[in-house]
Short mmCIF file of C-alpha atoms and ligand atoms in Angstrom, two decimals:
data_model
loop_
_atom_site.label_atom_id
_atom_site.label_comp_id
_atom_site.label_asym_id
_atom_site.label_seq_id
_atom_site.Cartn_x
_atom_site.Cartn_y
_atom_site.Cartn_z
CA GLU A 1463 -1.65 25.57 -4.58
CA HIS A 1464 1.49 24.81 -5.59
CA ARG A 1465 2.10 21.43 -4.70
CA ASP A 1466 6.47 20.20 -5.51
CA LEU A 1467 6.01 17.51 -8.23
CA GLN A 1468 9.66 17.79 -9.05
CA TRP A 1469 10.71 15.76 -6.19
CA PHE A 1470 8.72 13.14 -7.80
CA LYS A 1471 9.21 13.37 -11.37
CA ASP A 1472 13.11 12.65 -10.42
CA ALA A 1473 12.73 9.69 -8.11
CA ARG A 1474 12.12 6.95 -11.26
CA PHE A 1475 11.62 4.43 -8.55
CA GLY A 1476 9.71 4.00 -5.95
CA LEU A 1477 8.96 0.81 -3.13
CA PHE A 1478 5.33 -0.13 -2.87
CA ILE A 1479 4.69 -2.60 0.24
CA HIS A 1480 1.40 -4.57 1.05
CA TRP A 1481 1.29 -5.59 4.34
CA GLY A 1482 -1.44 -7.12 6.91
CA LEU A 1483 -3.27 -9.85 8.04
CA TYR A 1484 -3.74 -10.99 4.95
CA SER A 1485 0.57 -11.73 4.48
CA GLN A 1486 -0.05 -14.17 7.79
CA LEU A 1487 -2.59 -16.44 5.79
CA ALA A 1488 -0.15 -16.54 2.67
CA GLY A 1489 -2.62 -17.21 0.07
CA SER A 1490 -4.58 -20.00 2.21
CA TRP A 1491 -7.68 -20.28 3.90
CA LYS A 1492 -9.26 -23.37 5.92
CA GLY A 1493 -6.96 -25.85 3.77
CA LYS A 1494 -7.95 -24.24 0.80
CA ARG A 1495 -4.79 -22.43 -1.59
CA TYR A 1496 -5.65 -19.42 -3.66
CA TYR A 1497 -3.83 -17.50 -6.03
CA GLY A 1498 -3.97 -14.02 -7.87
CA SER A 1499 -4.10 -10.85 -4.90
CA GLY A 1500 -3.05 -12.21 -1.72
CA GLU A 1501 -4.87 -9.40 -0.06
CA TRP A 1502 -8.08 -10.82 -1.18
CA ILE A 1503 -8.55 -14.06 -0.03
CA MET A 1504 -11.08 -11.84 2.55
CA HIS A 1505 -13.45 -11.15 -0.70
CA GLN A 1506 -12.02 -14.42 -2.66
CA ALA A 1507 -13.02 -16.87 0.21
CA LYS A 1508 -15.77 -14.41 1.88
CA ILE A 1509 -14.55 -15.01 4.98
CA PRO A 1510 -16.72 -13.63 7.80
CA VAL A 1511 -15.94 -10.22 9.79
CA LYS A 1512 -16.11 -12.68 13.11
CA GLU A 1513 -13.61 -15.55 12.17
CA TYR A 1514 -10.97 -12.83 9.95
CA GLU A 1515 -10.30 -11.01 13.57
CA GLN A 1516 -8.95 -14.09 14.98
CA VAL A 1517 -6.32 -13.88 11.89
CA ALA A 1518 -5.11 -10.79 14.30
CA LYS A 1519 -4.77 -13.20 17.42
CA GLU A 1520 -1.69 -15.20 14.65
CA PHE A 1521 0.26 -11.92 13.25
CA ASN A 1522 3.29 -11.59 15.23
CA PRO A 1523 5.63 -9.71 13.13
CA THR A 1524 8.83 -10.36 15.37
CA ASP A 1525 11.43 -10.80 12.26
CA PHE A 1526 10.48 -7.14 11.23
CA ASN A 1527 13.32 -4.66 11.17
CA ALA A 1528 12.33 -1.06 9.45
CA ASP A 1529 15.60 -0.42 9.11
CA ALA A 1530 16.20 -3.82 7.32
CA TRP A 1531 13.35 -2.87 4.95
CA ALA A 1532 14.78 1.02 4.31
CA GLN A 1533 18.21 -0.38 4.18
CA LEU A 1534 17.27 -2.93 0.91
CA ALA A 1535 15.44 0.02 -0.30
CA GLU A 1536 18.27 2.60 -0.14
CA ASP A 1537 20.70 -0.76 -1.13
CA ALA A 1538 17.86 -0.65 -3.87
CA GLY A 1539 18.51 2.57 -5.53
CA ILE A 1540 14.68 3.40 -3.89
CA LYS A 1541 13.89 6.26 -3.76
CA TYR A 1542 10.03 6.51 -1.94
CA MET A 1543 8.72 3.99 -0.07
CA VAL A 1544 4.27 3.68 0.04
CA ILE A 1545 3.65 1.31 2.59
CA THR A 1546 -0.46 0.08 3.27
CA ALA A 1547 -1.38 1.76 6.44
CA LYS A 1548 -5.10 -0.16 6.30
CA HIS A 1549 -5.65 -2.32 3.01
CA HIS A 1550 -9.56 -3.33 1.72
CA GLU A 1551 -9.19 -5.61 4.94
CA GLY A 1552 -9.71 -3.27 7.15
CA PHE A 1553 -6.82 -3.85 9.31
CA ALA A 1554 -4.93 -0.76 10.95
CA MET A 1555 -1.19 -1.73 10.47
CA TYR A 1556 -0.62 1.23 12.61
CA ASP A 1557 -1.76 2.88 16.04
CA SER A 1558 -5.16 3.70 15.21
CA ARG A 1559 -7.30 5.63 18.08
CA VAL A 1560 -10.67 4.78 15.49
CA SER A 1561 -10.69 1.04 15.32
CA ASP A 1562 -9.66 -1.65 17.58
CA PHE A 1563 -8.92 -3.58 14.98
CA THR A 1564 -5.76 -2.36 14.40
CA ILE A 1565 -1.96 -3.81 15.03
CA VAL A 1566 -1.81 -2.77 18.34
CA LYS A 1567 -4.76 -3.74 19.81
CA ALA A 1568 -6.01 -6.47 17.67
CA SER A 1569 -2.05 -8.72 17.46
CA PRO A 1570 -0.06 -9.82 20.10
CA PHE A 1571 2.99 -7.86 18.08
CA LYS A 1572 1.47 -4.56 20.32
CA LYS A 1573 4.03 -2.20 18.19
CA ASP A 1574 3.34 0.02 15.64
CA PRO A 1575 5.69 -0.83 13.09
CA MET A 1576 4.69 2.53 10.80
CA LYS A 1577 6.51 4.93 12.92
CA ALA A 1578 9.71 2.73 13.29
CA LEU A 1579 9.23 2.85 8.75
CA ALA A 1580 8.60 5.82 8.89
CA ASP A 1581 11.92 7.06 11.12
CA ALA A 1582 14.19 4.28 9.08
CA THR A 1583 13.26 5.56 5.62
CA ARG A 1584 13.48 9.47 7.23
CA LYS A 1585 17.06 8.56 8.53
CA ARG A 1586 18.11 7.54 4.66
CA ASN A 1587 16.27 10.34 2.84
CA ILE A 1588 13.83 8.25 1.48
CA ARG A 1589 10.36 9.76 1.07
CA PHE A 1590 7.90 7.98 2.38
CA GLY A 1591 3.99 7.85 2.75
CA PHE A 1592 0.71 5.56 3.50
CA TYR A 1593 -1.55 3.00 0.98
CA TYR A 1594 -5.52 3.88 2.48
CA SER A 1595 -8.02 2.57 1.02
CA GLN A 1596 -10.35 4.82 1.56
CA PHE A 1597 -13.74 3.28 0.26
CA VAL A 1598 -13.38 -0.51 0.28
CA ASP A 1599 -13.95 -1.88 3.89
CA TRP A 1600 -14.66 -5.33 4.55
CA HIS A 1601 -14.19 -4.91 7.96
CA GLU A 1602 -17.32 -2.29 8.54
CA THR A 1603 -20.90 -2.54 7.68
CA ASN A 1604 -20.88 1.03 5.95
CA GLY A 1605 -18.19 0.56 4.23
CA GLY A 1606 -17.68 -0.30 0.56
CA GLY A 1607 -17.19 -3.89 -0.62
CA ASN A 1608 -18.36 -6.43 2.24
CA GLU A 1609 -21.72 -7.88 0.78
CA TRP A 1610 -21.47 -11.68 2.08
CA ASP A 1611 -21.69 -9.74 5.97
CA PHE A 1612 -23.51 -6.85 5.14
CA ASP A 1613 -26.29 -5.80 3.34
CA ALA A 1614 -25.39 -3.72 0.05
CA ASN A 1615 -28.50 -1.74 0.70
CA LYS A 1616 -28.28 -0.80 4.00
CA LYS A 1617 -24.99 0.47 3.82
CA ASN A 1618 -23.88 4.78 4.64
CA TYR A 1619 -20.82 5.39 2.86
CA GLN A 1620 -20.88 8.95 4.36
CA LEU A 1621 -21.53 7.86 7.84
CA TYR A 1622 -18.28 5.23 7.05
CA TYR A 1623 -16.22 8.13 5.49
CA GLN A 1624 -16.78 10.58 8.74
CA GLN A 1625 -16.12 7.32 11.48
CA LYS A 1626 -13.73 5.49 9.99
CA ALA A 1627 -11.93 6.97 7.03
CA ILE A 1628 -11.36 10.89 7.43
CA PRO A 1629 -10.54 9.94 11.07
CA GLN A 1630 -8.01 7.46 10.16
CA LEU A 1631 -6.49 9.79 7.15
CA LYS A 1632 -6.00 12.47 9.47
CA GLU A 1633 -3.77 10.26 12.52
CA LEU A 1634 -1.99 9.16 9.64
CA LEU A 1635 -1.54 12.95 8.45
CA THR A 1636 -0.39 14.25 11.76
CA GLN A 1637 1.82 11.48 13.32
CA TYR A 1638 4.27 10.08 10.95
CA GLY A 1639 5.87 13.51 10.63
CA PRO A 1640 5.96 15.13 6.97
CA LEU A 1641 4.39 12.36 4.21
CA SER A 1642 5.69 12.69 0.65
CA ILE A 1643 2.86 10.60 -0.94
CA VAL A 1644 -0.86 9.05 0.41
CA TRP A 1645 -1.48 6.53 -2.35
CA PHE A 1646 -5.40 6.66 -1.87
CA ASP A 1647 -7.41 3.22 -4.31
CA LEU A 1648 -10.82 2.31 -5.85
CA PRO A 1649 -12.77 5.26 -4.99
CA GLY A 1650 -16.57 5.06 -4.51
CA GLY A 1651 -19.50 6.79 -2.49
CA LEU A 1652 -18.55 10.21 -2.64
CA SER A 1653 -19.56 13.09 -5.27
CA LYS A 1654 -16.96 15.07 -6.98
CA ALA A 1655 -18.16 18.11 -4.54
CA GLU A 1656 -17.23 15.48 -1.80
CA THR A 1657 -14.03 14.50 -2.81
CA GLN A 1658 -13.06 17.57 -3.64
CA SER A 1659 -13.42 18.34 -0.12
CA LEU A 1660 -12.16 15.45 1.60
CA VAL A 1661 -9.11 16.28 -0.79
CA ASP A 1662 -9.13 19.65 0.75
CA SER A 1663 -9.14 19.12 3.87
CA LEU A 1664 -6.79 16.79 4.12
CA HIS A 1665 -4.62 18.60 2.20
CA ALA A 1666 -4.88 21.58 4.68
CA LEU A 1667 -2.90 18.99 7.26
CA GLN A 1668 0.22 18.49 4.73
CA PRO A 1669 0.17 20.55 2.29
CA GLN A 1670 2.75 19.28 0.24
CA SER A 1671 2.34 15.59 -0.21
CA LEU A 1672 0.82 14.13 -3.07
CA PHE A 1673 -2.51 12.49 -3.30
CA SER A 1674 -2.65 10.31 -6.07
CA SER A 1675 -5.46 9.88 -8.49
CA ARG A 1676 -7.29 6.85 -7.32
CA VAL A 1677 -8.47 9.65 -5.09
CA GLY A 1678 -10.91 9.89 -7.73
CA GLN A 1679 -13.36 12.76 -9.41
CA GLY A 1680 -9.90 13.76 -10.86
CA LEU A 1681 -8.59 14.90 -7.89
CA GLY A 1682 -5.66 13.82 -7.83
CA ASP A 1683 -2.11 15.52 -7.68
CA TYR A 1684 -0.36 13.17 -10.09
CA LYS A 1685 -1.64 9.91 -12.35
CA ASP A 1686 -1.32 6.36 -11.74
CA PHE A 1687 -1.40 3.42 -14.30
CA GLY A 1688 -3.43 0.30 -14.39
CA ASP A 1689 -1.58 -2.55 -12.98
CA SER A 1690 1.60 -3.60 -14.74
CA GLU A 1691 0.92 -1.02 -17.22
CA VAL A 1692 3.18 1.34 -19.25
CA PRO A 1693 1.56 3.70 -21.80
CA PRO A 1694 2.99 2.82 -25.36
CA VAL A 1695 4.64 6.94 -25.92
CA PRO A 1696 6.05 9.68 -23.86
CA ILE A 1697 3.52 11.08 -21.57
CA LYS A 1698 4.18 14.58 -19.77
CA GLY A 1699 3.46 15.51 -16.39
CA ALA A 1700 3.43 13.49 -12.75
CA TRP A 1701 3.30 9.51 -13.18
CA GLU A 1702 3.72 6.44 -12.16
CA SER A 1703 3.11 2.30 -13.49
CA ILE A 1704 3.04 0.15 -10.82
CA TYR A 1705 3.96 -3.38 -10.74
CA THR A 1706 3.73 -6.03 -8.12
CA HIS A 1707 7.44 -8.36 -7.54
CA ASN A 1708 5.26 -11.57 -8.65
CA ASP A 1709 1.71 -11.87 -9.25
CA SER A 1710 0.58 -11.15 -6.41
CA TRP A 1711 0.58 -7.49 -4.12
CA GLY A 1712 -0.12 -9.33 -0.45
CA TYR A 1713 2.33 -12.58 0.30
CA ILE A 1714 1.48 -15.60 -1.00
CA GLU A 1715 3.51 -18.55 -0.13
CA HIS A 1716 2.84 -20.44 -3.60
CA ASP A 1717 3.94 -17.77 -5.77
CA MET A 1718 7.13 -17.39 -7.21
CA ASN A 1719 6.83 -15.29 -10.24
CA PHE A 1720 9.45 -13.51 -9.22
CA LYS A 1721 10.91 -10.73 -11.94
CA THR A 1722 14.66 -11.20 -11.83
CA SER A 1723 16.44 -8.56 -11.88
CA GLY A 1724 17.51 -7.58 -15.64
CA GLU A 1725 13.63 -8.34 -15.96
CA ILE A 1726 13.01 -5.54 -13.40
CA ILE A 1727 16.14 -3.51 -14.88
CA GLN A 1728 14.30 -3.30 -18.37
CA LEU A 1729 10.74 -2.18 -16.71
CA LEU A 1730 12.87 0.78 -15.55
CA ALA A 1731 14.12 1.68 -18.50
CA ASN A 1732 10.48 0.94 -20.11
CA VAL A 1733 9.09 3.48 -17.48
CA ALA A 1734 12.03 6.10 -17.53
CA SER A 1735 12.10 6.55 -21.00
CA LYS A 1736 8.32 7.57 -21.17
CA GLY A 1737 9.01 10.16 -18.54
CA GLY A 1738 7.43 7.84 -15.71
CA ASN A 1739 8.60 6.37 -12.01
CA LEU A 1740 8.24 2.80 -11.59
CA MET A 1741 6.67 1.81 -8.04
CA LEU A 1742 7.81 -2.10 -7.64
CA ASN A 1743 5.47 -3.57 -5.07
CA VAL A 1744 6.56 -6.51 -2.45
CA GLY A 1745 4.76 -8.90 -0.08
CA PRO A 1746 6.58 -9.19 3.10
CA ASP A 1747 5.60 -12.09 4.72
CA GLY A 1748 3.51 -13.20 8.78
CA LYS A 1749 6.77 -12.34 10.43
CA GLY A 1750 8.26 -9.57 8.94
CA ASN A 1751 10.49 -10.71 6.44
CA ILE A 1752 10.52 -9.68 2.87
CA PRO A 1753 10.99 -12.43 0.72
CA TYR A 1754 14.23 -14.03 -0.58
CA TYR A 1755 13.93 -13.41 -4.49
CA SER A 1756 12.60 -10.25 -3.62
CA LYS A 1757 15.71 -8.94 -1.81
CA LYS A 1758 18.15 -10.34 -3.98
CA TYR A 1759 16.78 -9.64 -6.68
CA LEU A 1760 16.16 -5.68 -5.56
CA GLU A 1761 20.33 -5.43 -4.71
CA GLU A 1762 21.30 -7.00 -8.24
CA THR A 1763 19.17 -4.19 -9.60
CA GLY A 1764 20.89 -1.41 -6.87
CA LYS A 1765 24.51 -2.92 -7.62
CA TRP A 1766 23.18 -2.60 -11.62
CA LEU A 1767 21.93 1.05 -10.75
CA VAL A 1768 25.15 2.37 -9.14
CA VAL A 1769 27.18 1.06 -12.44
CA ASN A 1770 24.85 2.31 -15.14
CA GLY A 1771 21.88 4.56 -13.96
CA GLU A 1772 21.92 8.57 -13.65
CA SER A 1773 22.61 9.09 -9.85
C1 JFZ G 2883 -6.52 -2.29 -6.41
C2 JFZ G 2883 -6.39 -2.99 -5.26
O1 JFZ G 2883 -7.56 -3.80 -5.19
C3 JFZ G 2883 -5.87 -4.11 -4.61
O2 JFZ G 2883 -5.84 -5.18 -3.64
C4 JFZ G 2883 -4.02 -3.76 -5.01
O3 JFZ G 2883 -4.29 -3.12 -3.92
C5 JFZ G 2883 -3.62 -2.77 -6.19
C6 JFZ G 2883 -2.70 -1.46 -6.03
O4 JFZ G 2883 -4.57 -1.66 -6.33
O5 JFZ G 2883 -6.54 -2.82 -7.51
C7 JFZ G 2883 -6.74 -2.17 -8.68
C8 JFZ G 2883 -7.12 -0.68 -8.93
C9 JFZ G 2883 -7.30 -0.10 -9.77
C10 JFZ G 2883 -6.67 -0.84 -10.96
C11 JFZ G 2883 -6.47 -2.25 -11.14
C12 JFZ G 2883 -6.54 -2.86 -9.66
N1 JFZ G 2883 -6.62 -0.11 -12.65
O6 JFZ G 2883 -6.89 1.24 -12.42
O7 JFZ G 2883 -6.42 -1.01 -12.76
#
């Protein structure tokens, strides 16, 4: 297959967005504050599925504005956007028929923000893609990772892939127009042959869509380095470094350790000098607002790029 990697190699700068029910929790559960990766709070606090489901009832991101997010990306000089359609918590941030645990069915918001974002980015020629946690799903009996509610020895990962992950990935690849990227994460539960058939069946739906290396078994279309990792020397081929703007991927109210625009520009230059892309993450809050400092420093970065950058 001849998948077009040129746009990706030329892109240099992507925006990663982690947004889900964890954004509503904002790093706190039952009065206790957590730090690190806010999107891992269900795991950190060992929150039972039944209790975690209640968070959806409080999640109503009425400030969400797809055009404002896409405009910020454009102003920052960003060429592609990847957003969490479903993270490890198992909550679909889009209209899924496969599960009831979705923003449309389980939250008072009732709308599909991913549809709006797909449209808003397309209007601005920003490439669009979804992050999807294909193995880890703490909401499901047979999903990877939740061993506080469910017995690890009784898990049937194949069943989870058949009943949730694959049907949801097919929805994402058929209902949002062209997807430039499907950003898989943390592989598990599948052999190389099974991963190959997963990849083939999904690529059949959108042959041009690039799959991240974390689809597993060396079957991705480009290479992702570990979090906050830049190779020491130039690397050939298509690759990406991922960093988050502060210390967490998902929104944490008490995490103010944001990189300044100067630091973002240095990071961009370092990654670009080695031949790769920087995908920088922001974590919008439970109301749908991108944090003030993320907006400010991204806008400053974009202004610098207009004056000093290539495009
Ligand atoms: C994963 C997720 O668990 C995390 O919540 C976040 O979404 C991040 C972008 O991806 O975490 C990882 C996955 C792989 C590595 C490190 C963290 N790795 O390969 O170094």
